[in-house]
Amino acid sequence: MARRIVLSSDDGPSRSVENLTIDYRGDLNEQQFDAATTGSGPTLVIAGAGTGKTRTLIYRMAYLVETGTKPESVVLLTFTRRAAREMTSRAADLLDGRCQRVQGGTFHAFCLGVLRRHAPTIGFPRNFTVLDAADAGDVISVLRADGNYDQGEERFPQKRTLYSMFSAVINRQEPLDEVLARRYPQFSPLYDGLEQMRQDYQAYKKSHGMMDFDDLLYRTLELFAADDGVRREVAGRCRHVLVDEYQDTNALQAELVKQFASVHGNVMVVGDDAQSIYRFRGADFRNIFAFPEEFDDTQVLKLEQNYRSTQVILDLANHVIDNADRSYEKTLFSHRDVPDAELPAVVPAADGQMESRFVAQMILRLRESGVPLHEQAVLFRSSHNSYELETELNKRNIPFVKYGGMKLSEAAHIKDVLAHLKVAENPQDAAAWNRALQLIHGIGPKTAKSLIEWATNEADDPFVHTDNAPFSNRYISQLKKLLGTLRSIRDPDMPLVEQVESVIDYYRPIFEDEYYEDYPKREPDLDHFIGLSENYSSRRDFLSSLALDPIELTALDNDGEHEDEPPLVLSTIHSAKGLEFHTVFIIRALEGDLPSRYALREKGGVDEELRLFYVAVTRAEDNLFISYPMTQYRRYQGEYMTDPSRFIVDVPEDTLEPVQLVEETEAQEDDQPLLGGDTPAALGSGDSEQTSASAPKQLGDGSDSASRADTETSREYDPRDVDGLPF
Ligand SMILES: Nc1ncnc2c1ncn2[C@@H]1O[C@H](COP(=O)(O)OP(=O)(O)OP(=O)(O)O)[C@@H](O)[C@H]1O
């Protein structure tokens, strides 16, 4: 065995908590203080929603640095890179710039860093390509075109489904036959072909220098198993491991935490079993229950005091989660003393359009009463749930930003550009070749296949046109342009932004032709893409970063358009994780949507949806409206009656107050009180006509039309009117 020389720690001298610059006792409650300032060893912090998990981790980071731990040896693992950035910069604000040097990021990004250094140990090149889910699907398509995996069966799974199956095998560590039996029983008879394909997919990625997301985790563990020196070196640099959102880790991530903490043993994981919502990606909320079994002498701390929501909102949250299968016993109680807090409201609307009008009008009224748009959010289960509302918001010129929709790198035109960059980065990337080649007139799937064969196997240099290449006059001149562009951007001295511009110059005529119907609408994305590339020094980092940390297309689309006023937030519930808003609207609370009809088919699926609903409810600080349309329309079915979500039907009225929507005209006829008058202030004052007529100018030049629409059709929301519910 090699001789070992033990170096002593470079950490600075430790100081007592009383002599530190931050007032930990004053800023934190007792439970938070205990967690932030605990000593070494394993710690599990079980925390309810809004109880200050994030705050505690930020203070923990600052505390470690302030008491002498080298910031570079603190590792903060979060669910998104944005979360890590925000947390380290908040810690830096609290203490000083040293906190920016904490190693923060996602598990995938951390593993990527390790693998870039050590990939050759497990037979991968250092410049391996990172495949996102769509890329992985493309690779699977390439394989499928080559093999006879479907054995003539017509009902073979699509590429996305195949990827999900293969992914589940890795990240749940379950054999494929079990994955099929549990989640895709209809494909169980195809097991042999599928297993063969899965193995070929693994082998193909390895021989072509590619890793998908699961590989980043799995191969890191493989690397540690293959070379214990690497494990010791990596874990040696993890003096303190902090993990946020532990409830959403999968089996591989839980194992990685163990490995990272295997030298120093200092690990703090923070999570809320009730907020585990990523089962479809292999997350297993049972990890959080298993933690004390995995780490001897775990200290378990609980945070139960909620600082975010009013007690009435928490009462609903507690009621909801009481129905969950298994959760750590904790009852949230509010720290906020809000007299006359509004009960959460359930609002049935006649149809989707009426639901949208209610939400849009309510948003304007709240805004009138002083709640800015960006402190209001509309949450929904699936991105398409908000389409009708988006139309309504556009009609009224209410600016909004939407999260959880399409990612920039999922847009077809961006994928085209990316394909060129990927080929330049990894000439073995057949899926990228395939996309780039088929953009050329005269090259179809068959020709592309033989060209790829030539480029990846036969050519000495695939970027140089040679006479023995299988080129035809049909496309030769365009192909030469492609190869010339790719060759030029492979020049190591060419700055990334110039490479991207060069690809886009080549691509632009193709782009205008390919998307002739709407290319002007897509054009700004190309400019954004060039702008993004300016932040990276290498093509490799840029591509990995886009794969690992995708950028929201819609968020980007709307960037810079709201200089006057930060916009309203529309978000899927998944993307609203960790956020908080003064007012939250949960729309489309329907059976089939929330819970999603797909979840109903799976064991444990409804519980996961229940937790998702819990996450949505606990985003609200002061107001919560849960609405749904009572009728919907389907093309072949016509109009039909919906069922409200099971999560809201049996809730006592003193926990979730039913509210009836009434048209203004009807309300006046019935002599019912309109919103305004004695309506609680938080819900806005003045009648709808006043509200919209006085809506400030920056809500758009269409404020007039909004005003007209309001006066003509306004229906009234009266929170006190609980009779005659149309359930
Ligand atoms: N000790 C405290 N004093 C004052 N405010 C606090 C305290 N702890 C937390 N808060 C506030 O409570 C809110 C919720 O905190 P935080 O976002 O850290 O909670 P969380 O547990 O991460 O929430 P979730 O898991 O629901 O996203 C924040 O606005 C935070 O500033």
mmCIF file of C-alpha atoms and ligand atoms in Angstrom, residues 27-29 32 48-55 275 307-308 578-580 619, ligand 1:
data_model
loop_
_atom_site.group_PDB
_atom_site.id
_atom_site.type_symbol
_atom_site.label_atom_id
_atom_site.label_comp_id
_atom_site.label_asym_id
_atom_site.label_seq_id
_atom_site.Cartn_x
_atom_site.Cartn_y
_atom_site.Cartn_z
ATOM 1 C CA ASP A 27 -32.246 35.646 14.208
ATOM 2 C CA LEU A 28 -33.343 32.043 14.647
ATOM 3 C CA ASN A 29 -35.849 30.253 16.804
ATOM 4 C CA GLN A 32 -33.413 26.523 14.006
ATOM 5 C CA GLY A 48 -42.634 21.385 7.837
ATOM 6 C CA ALA A 49 -43.395 23.755 4.989
ATOM 7 C CA GLY A 50 -42.434 27.365 5.622
ATOM 8 C CA THR A 51 -40.654 26.579 8.873
ATOM 9 C CA GLY A 52 -37.354 28.001 7.737
ATOM 10 C CA LYS A 53 -35.424 25.069 6.251
ATOM 11 C CA THR A 54 -33.800 27.322 3.732
ATOM 12 C CA ARG A 55 -33.069 29.951 6.326
ATOM 13 C CA GLN A 275 -43.312 17.622 0.263
ATOM 14 C CA TYR A 307 -43.410 31.808 9.492
ATOM 15 C CA ARG A 308 -45.060 31.983 6.139
ATOM 16 C CA GLY A 578 -39.573 26.494 -2.273
ATOM 17 C CA LEU A 579 -41.349 29.717 -3.288
ATOM 18 C CA GLU A 580 -43.877 31.813 -1.374
ATOM 19 C CA ARG A 619 -46.950 28.398 -0.820
HETATM 20 N N1 LIG B 1 -36.724 32.654 12.661
HETATM 21 C C1 LIG B 1 -37.366 33.329 11.715
HETATM 22 N N2 LIG B 1 -37.732 34.610 11.920
HETATM 23 C C2 LIG B 1 -38.401 35.302 10.963
HETATM 24 N N3 LIG B 1 -38.760 34.813 9.767
HETATM 25 C C3 LIG B 1 -38.424 33.541 9.502
HETATM 26 C C4 LIG B 1 -37.723 32.728 10.461
HETATM 27 N N4 LIG B 1 -37.545 31.512 9.899
HETATM 28 C C5 LIG B 1 -38.104 31.565 8.666
HETATM 29 N N5 LIG B 1 -38.639 32.772 8.425
HETATM 30 C C6 LIG B 1 -39.349 33.203 7.192
HETATM 31 O O1 LIG B 1 -40.332 32.213 6.889
HETATM 32 C C7 LIG B 1 -40.459 32.035 5.483
HETATM 33 C C8 LIG B 1 -40.251 30.570 5.143
HETATM 34 O O2 LIG B 1 -38.896 30.235 5.351
HETATM 35 P P1 LIG B 1 -38.108 29.277 4.378
HETATM 36 O O3 LIG B 1 -38.371 29.650 2.970
HETATM 37 O O4 LIG B 1 -36.712 29.175 4.875
HETATM 38 O O5 LIG B 1 -38.910 27.946 4.696
HETATM 39 P P2 LIG B 1 -38.801 26.511 4.095
HETATM 40 O O6 LIG B 1 -38.908 25.590 5.270
HETATM 41 O O7 LIG B 1 -37.601 26.393 3.237
HETATM 42 O O8 LIG B 1 -40.139 26.419 3.252
HETATM 43 P P3 LIG B 1 -40.698 25.376 2.159
HETATM 44 O O9 LIG B 1 -40.090 24.051 2.411
HETATM 45 O O10 LIG B 1 -42.162 25.382 2.405
HETATM 46 O O11 LIG B 1 -40.382 25.959 0.831
HETATM 47 C C9 LIG B 1 -39.441 32.945 4.846
HETATM 48 O O12 LIG B 1 -40.094 34.118 4.439
HETATM 49 C C10 LIG B 1 -38.446 33.193 5.966
HETATM 50 O O13 LIG B 1 -37.784 34.424 5.836
#
